[in-house]
Each structure stands twice: as structure tokens, then as C-alpha cells.
PDB file of C-alpha atoms in Angstrom:
ATOM      1  CA  MET A  10       0.105  -0.043  -0.164  1.00  0.00           C
ATOM      2  CA  GLU A  11       1.283   3.509  -0.811  1.00  0.00           C
ATOM      3  CA  ASN A  12       2.627   5.395   1.984  1.00  0.00           C
ATOM      4  CA  ARG A  13       0.641   8.644   1.483  1.00  0.00           C
ATOM      5  CA  THR A  14      -1.997  10.462   3.091  1.00  0.00           C
ATOM      6  CA  THR A  15      -5.152  10.683   0.962  1.00  0.00           C
ATOM      7  CA  GLY A  16      -7.823  13.747   1.548  1.00  0.00           C
ATOM      8  CA  THR A  17      -6.850  17.354   2.661  1.00  0.00           C
ATOM      9  CA  SER A  18      -8.147  17.311   6.045  1.00  0.00           C
ATOM     10  CA  PHE A  19      -9.023  15.569   9.178  1.00  0.00           C
ATOM     11  CA  MET A  20     -12.236  16.110  11.567  1.00  0.00           C
ATOM     12  CA  LEU A  21     -11.736  16.747  15.119  1.00  0.00           C
ATOM     13  CA  LEU A  22     -14.761  15.225  16.954  1.00  0.00           C
ATOM     14  CA  GLY A  23     -13.948  17.347  20.080  1.00  0.00           C
ATOM     15  CA  LEU A  24     -14.951  16.677  23.779  1.00  0.00           C
ATOM     16  CA  THR A  25     -18.631  15.964  23.411  1.00  0.00           C
ATOM     17  CA  ASP A  26     -21.274  15.811  20.680  1.00  0.00           C
ATOM     18  CA  ARG A  27     -23.976  17.302  22.840  1.00  0.00           C
ATOM     19  CA  PRO A  28     -24.966  20.808  21.785  1.00  0.00           C
ATOM     20  CA  GLU A  29     -26.025  21.918  25.357  1.00  0.00           C
ATOM     21  CA  LEU A  30     -22.476  21.603  26.423  1.00  0.00           C
ATOM     22  CA  GLN A  31     -21.011  23.248  23.536  1.00  0.00           C
ATOM     23  CA  THR A  32     -21.012  26.782  25.380  1.00  0.00           C
ATOM     24  CA  PRO A  33     -20.253  25.958  28.962  1.00  0.00           C
ATOM     25  CA  ILE A  34     -17.034  23.927  27.265  1.00  0.00           C
ATOM     26  CA  PHE A  35     -16.148  26.933  25.330  1.00  0.00           C
ATOM     27  CA  VAL A  36     -16.364  29.487  28.261  1.00  0.00           C
ATOM     28  CA  MET A  37     -14.213  26.966  30.614  1.00  0.00           C
ATOM     29  CA  PHE A  38     -11.560  26.574  28.123  1.00  0.00           C
ATOM     30  CA  LEU A  39     -11.365  30.016  27.282  1.00  0.00           C
ATOM     31  CA  LEU A  40     -10.844  30.954  30.816  1.00  0.00           C
ATOM     32  CA  ILE A  41      -8.370  28.320  31.223  1.00  0.00           C
ATOM     33  CA  TYR A  42      -6.260  29.323  28.429  1.00  0.00           C
ATOM     34  CA  ALA A  43      -6.554  32.964  29.503  1.00  0.00           C
ATOM     35  CA  VAL A  44      -5.113  32.108  33.010  1.00  0.00           C
ATOM     36  CA  THR A  45      -2.527  29.865  31.203  1.00  0.00           C
ATOM     37  CA  LEU A  46      -1.332  32.902  28.964  1.00  0.00           C
ATOM     38  CA  VAL A  47      -1.211  35.589  31.541  1.00  0.00           C
ATOM     39  CA  GLY A  48       0.350  33.292  34.325  1.00  0.00           C
ATOM     40  CA  ASN A  49       2.970  31.818  32.005  1.00  0.00           C
ATOM     41  CA  VAL A  50       3.926  35.162  30.083  1.00  0.00           C
ATOM     42  CA  GLY A  51       3.723  36.769  33.536  1.00  0.00           C
ATOM     43  CA  ILE A  52       6.332  34.611  34.914  1.00  0.00           C
ATOM     44  CA  VAL A  53       8.714  35.006  32.207  1.00  0.00           C
ATOM     45  CA  LEU A  54       8.543  38.735  32.109  1.00  0.00           C
ATOM     46  CA  ILE A  55       8.997  38.831  36.086  1.00  0.00           C
ATOM     47  CA  ILE A  56      11.953  36.618  35.510  1.00  0.00           C
ATOM     48  CA  ILE A  57      13.300  38.863  32.776  1.00  0.00           C
ATOM     49  CA  MET A  58      12.667  42.236  34.699  1.00  0.00           C
ATOM     50  CA  ASN A  59      13.991  41.226  38.027  1.00  0.00           C
ATOM     51  CA  SER A  60      17.600  41.259  38.338  1.00  0.00           C
ATOM     52  CA  LYS A  61      17.343  39.354  41.535  1.00  0.00           C
ATOM     53  CA  LEU A  62      15.757  36.258  39.759  1.00  0.00           C
ATOM     54  CA  HIS A  63      18.690  35.922  37.191  1.00  0.00           C
ATOM     55  CA  THR A  64      19.972  32.700  38.483  1.00  0.00           C
ATOM     56  CA  PRO A  65      19.619  29.251  37.152  1.00  0.00           C
ATOM     57  CA  MET A  66      16.503  28.315  39.161  1.00  0.00           C
ATOM     58  CA  TYR A  67      14.494  31.048  37.522  1.00  0.00           C
ATOM     59  CA  PHE A  68      16.297  30.513  34.003  1.00  0.00           C
ATOM     60  CA  PHE A  69      14.816  27.076  34.174  1.00  0.00           C
ATOM     61  CA  LEU A  70      11.449  28.296  35.633  1.00  0.00           C
ATOM     62  CA  ALA A  71      11.064  30.878  33.012  1.00  0.00           C
ATOM     63  CA  ASN A  72      11.779  27.995  30.104  1.00  0.00           C
ATOM     64  CA  LEU A  73       9.241  25.843  31.777  1.00  0.00           C
ATOM     65  CA  SER A  74       6.812  28.461  31.340  1.00  0.00           C
ATOM     66  CA  PHE A  75       7.657  28.885  27.831  1.00  0.00           C
ATOM     67  CA  VAL A  76       7.181  25.163  27.115  1.00  0.00           C
ATOM     68  CA  ASP A  77       3.842  25.163  29.089  1.00  0.00           C
ATOM     69  CA  LEU A  78       2.726  27.929  27.018  1.00  0.00           C
ATOM     70  CA  GLY A  79       3.965  26.300  23.785  1.00  0.00           C
ATOM     71  CA  TYR A  80       2.183  23.096  24.038  1.00  0.00           C
ATOM     72  CA  SER A  81      -1.054  24.556  25.352  1.00  0.00           C
ATOM     73  CA  THR A  82      -1.184  27.085  22.516  1.00  0.00           C
ATOM     74  CA  CYS A  83      -0.762  23.961  20.123  1.00  0.00           C
ATOM     75  CA  ALA A  84      -3.860  22.763  21.136  1.00  0.00           C
ATOM     76  CA  VAL A  85      -6.572  24.759  22.947  1.00  0.00           C
ATOM     77  CA  PRO A  86      -6.677  27.852  20.515  1.00  0.00           C
ATOM     78  CA  LYS A  87      -7.660  25.471  17.603  1.00  0.00           C
ATOM     79  CA  MET A  88     -10.269  23.844  19.836  1.00  0.00           C
ATOM     80  CA  LEU A  89     -11.642  27.237  20.671  1.00  0.00           C
ATOM     81  CA  VAL A  90     -11.964  28.592  17.221  1.00  0.00           C
ATOM     82  CA  ASN A  91     -13.911  25.058  16.170  1.00  0.00           C
ATOM     83  CA  PHE A  92     -16.307  25.772  19.223  1.00  0.00           C
ATOM     84  CA  ALA A  93     -16.912  29.418  17.878  1.00  0.00           C
ATOM     85  CA  THR A  94     -17.223  28.634  14.279  1.00  0.00           C
ATOM     86  CA  GLY A  95     -19.029  25.255  14.593  1.00  0.00           C
ATOM     87  CA  SER A  96     -16.374  23.689  12.415  1.00  0.00           C
ATOM     88  CA  GLN A  97     -14.695  20.338  13.096  1.00  0.00           C
ATOM     89  CA  SER A  98     -12.075  20.412  10.152  1.00  0.00           C
ATOM     90  CA  ILE A  99      -8.337  20.648  10.359  1.00  0.00           C
ATOM     91  CA  TYR A 100      -6.220  20.892   7.508  1.00  0.00           C
ATOM     92  CA  LEU A 101      -3.669  18.061   6.895  1.00  0.00           C
ATOM     93  CA  ILE A 102      -0.657  20.613   7.054  1.00  0.00           C
ATOM     94  CA  SER A 103      -2.074  22.100  10.293  1.00  0.00           C
ATOM     95  CA  CYS A 104      -2.682  18.874  11.795  1.00  0.00           C
ATOM     96  CA  ALA A 105       0.839  17.939  11.186  1.00  0.00           C
ATOM     97  CA  MET A 106       2.236  21.097  12.462  1.00  0.00           C
ATOM     98  CA  GLN A 107      -0.010  20.749  15.372  1.00  0.00           C
ATOM     99  CA  LEU A 108       1.297  17.390  16.173  1.00  0.00           C
ATOM    100  CA  TYR A 109       4.996  18.292  15.621  1.00  0.00           C
ATOM    101  CA  PHE A 110       4.745  21.250  17.890  1.00  0.00           C
ATOM    102  CA  PHE A 111       3.005  19.971  20.737  1.00  0.00           C
ATOM    103  CA  ALA A 112       5.292  16.755  20.675  1.00  0.00           C
ATOM    104  CA  ALA A 113       8.367  18.840  20.712  1.00  0.00           C
ATOM    105  CA  PHE A 114       7.310  21.307  23.607  1.00  0.00           C
ATOM    106  CA  LEU A 115       5.921  18.152  25.594  1.00  0.00           C
ATOM    107  CA  ILE A 116       9.502  16.298  25.234  1.00  0.00           C
ATOM    108  CA  SER A 117      11.406  19.508  25.861  1.00  0.00           C
ATOM    109  CA  GLU A 118       9.079  19.681  29.202  1.00  0.00           C
ATOM    110  CA  PHE A 119      10.518  16.335  30.443  1.00  0.00           C
ATOM    111  CA  TYR A 120      14.028  17.605  30.181  1.00  0.00           C
ATOM    112  CA  ILE A 121      13.300  21.068  31.579  1.00  0.00           C
ATOM    113  CA  LEU A 122      11.787  19.371  34.795  1.00  0.00           C
ATOM    114  CA  MET A 123      14.931  17.215  34.780  1.00  0.00           C
ATOM    115  CA  LEU A 124      17.116  20.024  34.571  1.00  0.00           C
ATOM    116  CA  MET A 125      15.337  22.001  37.392  1.00  0.00           C
ATOM    117  CA  ALA A 126      15.987  18.939  39.587  1.00  0.00           C
ATOM    118  CA  PHE A 127      19.733  18.747  38.493  1.00  0.00           C
ATOM    119  CA  ASP A 128      19.692  22.750  39.455  1.00  0.00           C
ATOM    120  CA  ARG A 129      18.138  21.971  43.059  1.00  0.00           C
ATOM    121  CA  TYR A 130      20.723  18.899  43.204  1.00  0.00           C
ATOM    122  CA  MET A 131      23.817  21.196  42.764  1.00  0.00           C
ATOM    123  CA  ALA A 132      22.401  24.077  44.986  1.00  0.00           C
ATOM    124  CA  ILE A 133      21.820  21.831  48.060  1.00  0.00           C
ATOM    125  CA  CYS A 134      24.293  19.137  47.698  1.00  0.00           C
ATOM    126  CA  HIS A 135      27.135  21.446  46.159  1.00  0.00           C
ATOM    127  CA  PRO A 136      26.579  24.857  47.510  1.00  0.00           C
ATOM    128  CA  LEU A 137      30.336  26.010  47.495  1.00  0.00           C
ATOM    129  CA  HIS A 138      30.833  24.863  43.689  1.00  0.00           C
ATOM    130  CA  TYR A 139      27.179  25.954  42.894  1.00  0.00           C
ATOM    131  CA  THR A 140      27.777  29.312  41.232  1.00  0.00           C
ATOM    132  CA  HIS A 141      30.852  28.169  39.404  1.00  0.00           C
ATOM    133  CA  ARG A 142      29.397  24.891  37.778  1.00  0.00           C
ATOM    134  CA  MET A 143      25.805  26.201  36.946  1.00  0.00           C
ATOM    135  CA  SER A 144      27.183  29.287  35.127  1.00  0.00           C
ATOM    136  CA  HIS A 145      25.124  31.306  32.890  1.00  0.00           C
ATOM    137  CA  ARG A 146      26.633  29.569  29.679  1.00  0.00           C
ATOM    138  CA  PHE A 147      26.383  26.230  30.882  1.00  0.00           C
ATOM    139  CA  CYS A 148      22.687  26.501  31.647  1.00  0.00           C
ATOM    140  CA  ILE A 149      21.985  28.193  28.329  1.00  0.00           C
ATOM    141  CA  LEU A 150      24.033  25.123  26.632  1.00  0.00           C
ATOM    142  CA  LEU A 151      21.641  22.751  28.714  1.00  0.00           C
ATOM    143  CA  VAL A 152      18.536  24.348  27.591  1.00  0.00           C
ATOM    144  CA  VAL A 153      19.533  24.615  23.924  1.00  0.00           C
ATOM    145  CA  LEU A 154      20.456  20.948  23.698  1.00  0.00           C
ATOM    146  CA  THR A 155      16.918  20.255  25.617  1.00  0.00           C
ATOM    147  CA  TYR A 156      15.127  22.101  22.731  1.00  0.00           C
ATOM    148  CA  VAL A 157      17.194  20.757  19.610  1.00  0.00           C
ATOM    149  CA  TYR A 158      16.691  16.982  21.220  1.00  0.00           C
ATOM    150  CA  GLY A 159      13.133  17.657  21.786  1.00  0.00           C
ATOM    151  CA  PHE A 160      12.301  19.088  18.247  1.00  0.00           C
ATOM    152  CA  THR A 161      14.454  16.552  16.648  1.00  0.00           C
ATOM    153  CA  ASP A 162      12.506  13.679  18.305  1.00  0.00           C
ATOM    154  CA  ALA A 163       9.336  15.311  17.412  1.00  0.00           C
ATOM    155  CA  MET A 164      10.260  15.548  13.937  1.00  0.00           C
ATOM    156  CA  THR A 165      10.973  11.986  13.725  1.00  0.00           C
ATOM    157  CA  GLN A 166       7.665  11.132  15.014  1.00  0.00           C
ATOM    158  CA  ALA A 167       5.609  13.703  12.764  1.00  0.00           C
ATOM    159  CA  VAL A 168       7.538  12.467   9.581  1.00  0.00           C
ATOM    160  CA  LEU A 169       6.752   8.846  10.467  1.00  0.00           C
ATOM    161  CA  THR A 170       2.983   9.286  11.225  1.00  0.00           C
ATOM    162  CA  PHE A 171       2.375  11.352   8.361  1.00  0.00           C
ATOM    163  CA  ARG A 172       4.084   8.936   5.838  1.00  0.00           C
ATOM    164  CA  LEU A 173       1.239   6.795   6.457  1.00  0.00           C
ATOM    165  CA  SER A 174      -1.986   6.397   4.481  1.00  0.00           C
ATOM    166  CA  TYR A 175      -5.227   7.493   5.774  1.00  0.00           C
ATOM    167  CA  CYS A 176      -7.662   6.050   3.339  1.00  0.00           C
ATOM    168  CA  GLY A 177     -10.864   5.616   5.265  1.00  0.00           C
ATOM    169  CA  SER A 178     -12.179   7.691   8.119  1.00  0.00           C
ATOM    170  CA  HIS A 179     -10.715  10.901   8.996  1.00  0.00           C
ATOM    171  CA  GLU A 180     -12.560  11.351  12.210  1.00  0.00           C
ATOM    172  CA  ILE A 181     -10.291  12.102  15.158  1.00  0.00           C
ATOM    173  CA  HIS A 182     -11.522  11.052  18.815  1.00  0.00           C
ATOM    174  CA  GLY A 183     -10.274  14.262  20.488  1.00  0.00           C
ATOM    175  CA  PHE A 184      -9.779  17.951  20.116  1.00  0.00           C
ATOM    176  CA  PHE A 185      -6.359  18.041  18.649  1.00  0.00           C
ATOM    177  CA  CYS A 186      -4.025  15.878  16.205  1.00  0.00           C
ATOM    178  CA  ALA A 187      -2.000  13.388  18.444  1.00  0.00           C
ATOM    179  CA  ASP A 188      -0.443  10.251  17.696  1.00  0.00           C
ATOM    180  CA  PRO A 189      -2.667   7.535  19.340  1.00  0.00           C
ATOM    181  CA  PRO A 190      -5.772   8.658  17.671  1.00  0.00           C
ATOM    182  CA  LEU A 191      -4.152   9.422  14.236  1.00  0.00           C
ATOM    183  CA  LEU A 192      -2.777   5.770  14.326  1.00  0.00           C
ATOM    184  CA  THR A 193      -6.199   4.263  14.843  1.00  0.00           C
ATOM    185  CA  LEU A 194      -7.319   5.828  11.576  1.00  0.00           C
ATOM    186  CA  SER A 195      -4.320   4.599   9.488  1.00  0.00           C
ATOM    187  CA  CYS A 196      -4.784   1.865   6.947  1.00  0.00           C
ATOM    188  CA  SER A 197      -0.935   1.185   6.563  1.00  0.00           C
ATOM    189  CA  ASP A 198       1.221  -0.804   8.395  1.00  0.00           C
ATOM    190  CA  ILE A 199       1.803   1.119  11.675  1.00  0.00           C
ATOM    191  CA  ARG A 200       4.183  -1.516  13.218  1.00  0.00           C
ATOM    192  CA  ILE A 201       7.374   0.722  12.771  1.00  0.00           C
ATOM    193  CA  LYS A 202       5.792   3.782  13.790  1.00  0.00           C
ATOM    194  CA  GLN A 203       4.567   1.931  16.958  1.00  0.00           C
ATOM    195  CA  MET A 204       7.966   0.719  17.776  1.00  0.00           C
ATOM    196  CA  VAL A 205       9.781   4.010  17.376  1.00  0.00           C
ATOM    197  CA  LEU A 206       7.037   5.811  19.470  1.00  0.00           C
ATOM    198  CA  LEU A 207       7.315   3.280  22.056  1.00  0.00           C
ATOM    199  CA  MET A 208      11.272   3.398  22.327  1.00  0.00           C
ATOM    200  CA  SER A 209      11.000   7.312  22.375  1.00  0.00           C
ATOM    201  CA  CYS A 210       8.468   7.251  25.011  1.00  0.00           C
ATOM    202  CA  CYS A 211      10.421   4.590  27.229  1.00  0.00           C
ATOM    203  CA  PHE A 212      13.809   6.353  26.922  1.00  0.00           C
ATOM    204  CA  ASN A 213      12.472   9.988  27.544  1.00  0.00           C
ATOM    205  CA  LEU A 214      10.432   8.891  30.472  1.00  0.00           C
ATOM    206  CA  SER A 215      12.936   6.454  32.091  1.00  0.00           C
ATOM    207  CA  ILE A 216      15.974   8.908  31.516  1.00  0.00           C
ATOM    208  CA  THR A 217      14.136  11.709  32.912  1.00  0.00           C
ATOM    209  CA  ILE A 218      12.117  10.075  35.746  1.00  0.00           C
ATOM    210  CA  LEU A 219      15.381   8.198  36.943  1.00  0.00           C
ATOM    211  CA  ALA A 220      17.441  11.607  37.002  1.00  0.00           C
ATOM    212  CA  ILE A 221      14.731  13.101  38.914  1.00  0.00           C
ATOM    213  CA  PHE A 222      14.349  10.380  41.212  1.00  0.00           C
ATOM    214  CA  VAL A 223      18.342  10.393  41.979  1.00  0.00           C
ATOM    215  CA  SER A 224      18.556  13.781  42.381  1.00  0.00           C
ATOM    216  CA  TYR A 225      15.988  13.791  45.187  1.00  0.00           C
ATOM    217  CA  VAL A 226      17.660  10.894  46.917  1.00  0.00           C
ATOM    218  CA  PHE A 227      20.658  12.927  47.333  1.00  0.00           C
ATOM    219  CA  ILE A 228      18.572  16.238  48.025  1.00  0.00           C
ATOM    220  CA  ILE A 229      16.589  14.601  50.908  1.00  0.00           C
ATOM    221  CA  SER A 230      19.618  12.796  52.251  1.00  0.00           C
ATOM    222  CA  ALA A 231      21.266  16.383  52.312  1.00  0.00           C
ATOM    223  CA  ILE A 232      18.284  17.816  54.030  1.00  0.00           C
ATOM    224  CA  LEU A 233      18.090  15.327  56.482  1.00  0.00           C
ATOM    225  CA  ARG A 234      21.783  15.919  57.627  1.00  0.00           C
ATOM    226  CA  ILE A 235      20.803  19.530  58.492  1.00  0.00           C
ATOM    227  CA  ARG A 236      20.378  19.958  62.157  1.00  0.00           C
ATOM    228  CA  SER A 237      18.343  22.743  62.567  1.00  0.00           C
ATOM    229  CA  ALA A 238      14.508  22.091  61.766  1.00  0.00           C
ATOM    230  CA  ASP A 239      13.779  25.375  60.376  1.00  0.00           C
ATOM    231  CA  ALA A 240      16.884  25.225  58.022  1.00  0.00           C
ATOM    232  CA  ARG A 241      15.348  22.008  56.671  1.00  0.00           C
ATOM    233  CA  ARG A 242      12.270  23.565  56.233  1.00  0.00           C
ATOM    234  CA  LYS A 243      13.599  26.444  54.341  1.00  0.00           C
ATOM    235  CA  THR A 244      15.965  24.348  52.335  1.00  0.00           C
ATOM    236  CA  PHE A 245      13.156  21.974  51.093  1.00  0.00           C
ATOM    237  CA  SER A 246      10.905  24.828  50.449  1.00  0.00           C
ATOM    238  CA  THR A 247      13.028  25.842  47.632  1.00  0.00           C
ATOM    239  CA  CYS A 248      12.214  22.577  45.429  1.00  0.00           C
ATOM    240  CA  SER A 249       8.635  21.915  46.993  1.00  0.00           C
ATOM    241  CA  SER A 250       7.191  23.647  43.725  1.00  0.00           C
ATOM    242  CA  HIS A 251       9.220  21.877  41.466  1.00  0.00           C
ATOM    243  CA  LEU A 252       8.534  18.428  43.194  1.00  0.00           C
ATOM    244  CA  MET A 253       4.679  19.438  42.975  1.00  0.00           C
ATOM    245  CA  SER A 254       4.796  19.976  39.274  1.00  0.00           C
ATOM    246  CA  VAL A 255       6.740  17.004  38.509  1.00  0.00           C
ATOM    247  CA  ILE A 256       4.094  14.767  40.817  1.00  0.00           C
ATOM    248  CA  ILE A 257       1.243  16.446  38.795  1.00  0.00           C
ATOM    249  CA  PHE A 258       2.937  16.171  35.127  1.00  0.00           C
ATOM    250  CA  TYR A 259       4.053  12.505  35.421  1.00  0.00           C
ATOM    251  CA  GLY A 260       1.335  11.390  37.461  1.00  0.00           C
ATOM    252  CA  THR A 261      -1.306  12.235  34.838  1.00  0.00           C
ATOM    253  CA  LEU A 262       0.999  10.930  31.815  1.00  0.00           C
ATOM    254  CA  PHE A 263       1.148   7.642  33.963  1.00  0.00           C
ATOM    255  CA  PHE A 264      -2.559   7.491  34.563  1.00  0.00           C
ATOM    256  CA  MET A 265      -3.155   8.096  30.758  1.00  0.00           C
ATOM    257  CA  TYR A 266      -0.682   5.582  29.062  1.00  0.00           C
ATOM    258  CA  VAL A 267      -0.072   2.832  31.784  1.00  0.00           C
ATOM    259  CA  ARG A 268      -4.066   2.011  31.809  1.00  0.00           C
ATOM    260  CA  PRO A 269      -5.201  -0.179  29.400  1.00  0.00           C
ATOM    261  CA  SER A 270      -7.076   1.250  26.411  1.00  0.00           C
ATOM    262  CA  THR A 271     -10.532   0.005  26.046  1.00  0.00           C
ATOM    263  CA  LEU A 272     -13.712   1.388  24.396  1.00  0.00           C
ATOM    264  CA  GLN A 273     -15.146   2.019  28.001  1.00  0.00           C
ATOM    265  CA  SER A 274     -12.190   4.651  28.933  1.00  0.00           C
ATOM    266  CA  VAL A 275     -12.592   6.823  25.829  1.00  0.00           C
ATOM    267  CA  ASP A 276     -14.190   9.662  27.665  1.00  0.00           C
ATOM    268  CA  GLU A 277     -11.848   9.241  30.519  1.00  0.00           C
ATOM    269  CA  HIS A 278      -8.953   9.242  28.128  1.00  0.00           C
ATOM    270  CA  LYS A 279     -10.261  12.637  26.682  1.00  0.00           C
ATOM    271  CA  VAL A 280     -10.391  13.948  30.224  1.00  0.00           C
ATOM    272  CA  VAL A 281      -7.008  13.100  30.980  1.00  0.00           C
ATOM    273  CA  THR A 282      -5.917  14.525  27.821  1.00  0.00           C
ATOM    274  CA  VAL A 283      -7.393  17.866  28.598  1.00  0.00           C
ATOM    275  CA  PHE A 284      -5.855  17.910  32.010  1.00  0.00           C
ATOM    276  CA  TYR A 285      -2.203  17.485  30.671  1.00  0.00           C
ATOM    277  CA  SER A 286      -2.828  19.605  27.597  1.00  0.00           C
ATOM    278  CA  ALA A 287      -4.713  22.448  29.240  1.00  0.00           C
ATOM    279  CA  VAL A 288      -4.772  22.544  33.010  1.00  0.00           C
ATOM    280  CA  ILE A 289      -1.133  21.421  33.764  1.00  0.00           C
ATOM    281  CA  PRO A 290       0.142  24.533  31.729  1.00  0.00           C
ATOM    282  CA  MET A 291      -2.523  26.758  33.803  1.00  0.00           C
ATOM    283  CA  LEU A 292      -1.331  25.238  37.176  1.00  0.00           C
ATOM    284  CA  ASN A 293       2.593  25.557  36.966  1.00  0.00           C
ATOM    285  CA  PRO A 294       2.523  29.315  37.175  1.00  0.00           C
ATOM    286  CA  LEU A 295      -0.178  29.431  39.899  1.00  0.00           C
ATOM    287  CA  ILE A 296       2.069  26.551  41.808  1.00  0.00           C
ATOM    288  CA  TYR A 297       5.331  28.968  41.482  1.00  0.00           C
ATOM    289  CA  GLY A 298       3.409  32.333  42.005  1.00  0.00           C
ATOM    290  CA  LEU A 299       1.828  31.390  45.025  1.00  0.00           C
ATOM    291  CA  ARG A 300       4.395  29.319  46.843  1.00  0.00           C
ATOM    292  CA  ASN A 301       7.682  31.129  45.861  1.00  0.00           C
ATOM    293  CA  ARG A 302       8.598  33.905  48.011  1.00  0.00           C
ATOM    294  CA  GLU A 303      10.546  35.674  45.628  1.00  0.00           C
ATOM    295  CA  VAL A 304       8.445  35.695  42.814  1.00  0.00           C
ATOM    296  CA  LYS A 305       5.507  37.062  45.084  1.00  0.00           C
ATOM    297  CA  GLU A 306       7.700  39.688  45.999  1.00  0.00           C
ATOM    298  CA  ALA A 307       8.773  40.494  42.559  1.00  0.00           C
ATOM    299  CA  LEU A 308       5.152  40.419  41.312  1.00  0.00           C
ATOM    300  CA  LYS A 309       4.048  42.817  44.282  1.00  0.00           C
ATOM    301  CA  LYS A 310       6.898  44.949  43.248  1.00  0.00           C
ATOM    302  CA  GLY A 311       5.978  45.105  39.508  1.00  0.00           C
ATOM    303  CA  ILE A 312       2.389  46.022  40.312  1.00  0.00           C
ATOM    304  CA  HIS A 313       3.437  48.717  42.752  1.00  0.00           C
ATOM    305  CA  VAL A 314       5.758  50.227  39.876  1.00  0.00           C
TER     306      VAL A 314
END
């Protein structure tokens, strides 16, 4: 069978086919995206404008906000446009770009969270060498390598996906183009694509989770050696926001991909997809904004100015 896609568009079936729910869902996601946009852009601007926040920890936080906003923007605005216009179609090239950039930003987030754990490990376990080892140039290099790898891996996945033939139904059970629903529509042999996708997922998840886990083993060990209870609490508070973001992000992905896929869990799958594509990018700036004293002080100073 020819490895080509027939037709020029797909149909995004969205979250529900019940007309009475269209308006409430539109309003809810409009508010979610507005908070996501304001929160993540606000975090980036606060860090850029406040010289006290020009440290590795906040440099990585700014990049976390950037990738959060990136993959949320890949999915949510198109869904809002479809709700507003009543259209469900998405052009083939738009579907390919949506899949590519969503995957690129999502993969990059794995490694940004890993770099944030490494930064906290260096700050808590090697404080005397922290400034020298975590130089600005070194941090930029780490982030650039993260984006290069994330966008390269995503390109591989997108090329393999859109070399397949889609000669039957073009109806995607979801609100954006992603690999799992697209593969169910293909009439080509998808075994190579599935194998490459599985290898990528296993590699990215195992490497980043292992690195984060090992970092926190050393961090907790170092904190427990601190004699003062107040000092232990203050030290742990510097990484509590990051730890909360990690638990929410990886917990959602595990819930989505580890559970067996059944016909009865389609709606549940959509809910989890909504959570990691729309809700998590909204939660991260709230977590860091409400729990981080320096960010709150910078925000108050910016408001008063």
C-alpha cells in the first residue's frame, strides 16, 4: 500500500457531541487558556525584568513557562476556534504542525523538569561549587540541547506518522492531532511507527524520571543531615514547587498511558488529555507564583511600579 495520506483534512470530533454543553465548555477553556497565557507570560516577564531572579533556578522556570505555553497554544486555541465557528475540520498541514509542535514542547518539558531537579541538587548538595558549575553559559547550553533534542525527536515522530496512509475515516476522537488517535485511523502498516514511538516514550520517561529520582534521593539525604528544623524546612521549600509540578505532570501521563485502553475508557482518556494539555500549563505558574516568596515579592513590586 502506498505510504501517502489521502484527502486534505481531518475532522476533530472534540470533547462532546451534545449541543447544550458546547457553550459551557467553550467558556471554561477560554478562561483556562486566558489564565495560562497571563500566568506563563507573567512568570517569564517577572524573571526577565527582576535582576534578583537572574539565577539558574529561575532561568529554568522561565523555560518551563515557555514550553507550558507552547504546547497549550498548540492545542487549545484551535479547539476554541472550532467551538466558535462550529467547524470540526483541520487541514492536513495544520494537523501535522500541531502534532509536531505539541510533541516538541511536551518532550522538552520532560528535560526542563529534569534540569530543574539537577539545579536543586547542585544548590543543596554542592553549595560551594554551585555558582561556578551552574554558570549562565552552561545553563544556556543545557536548555539549547534540550530544545534541539525535543524538536528533533518530535520531527521523527511527525514524519513517520504522516508517511502513513489515511484512506478511511478521517474523524479524530479528540480535540487536537496526536499520535494515538491518528494511528487508529491509518490503513498502513503502523508497526514501525509504533515501535519508534514506544522507544521514544520509554527512553524519555525512564531517563528523566531516573535523573529526577536520583537527584531527590541526594537532596533529601542532604536535608536530613541539617541539624536545624527551621533550616531543613527552608531548604526543602526551595524545591517543593518543582516537586509538586513533577508529581502532577508525570502522574497524569502515567495515568493516561499505563492504564489499558478500552472502549469504555474513551471519555476518561479525553478528560486526562484535557488535563495535561490545558490544565497543567495553567497550574504551573499558579504553583510557583503562590508558593515562591521571591516570585511573589517581584510581582508585588511590579504591580506597585
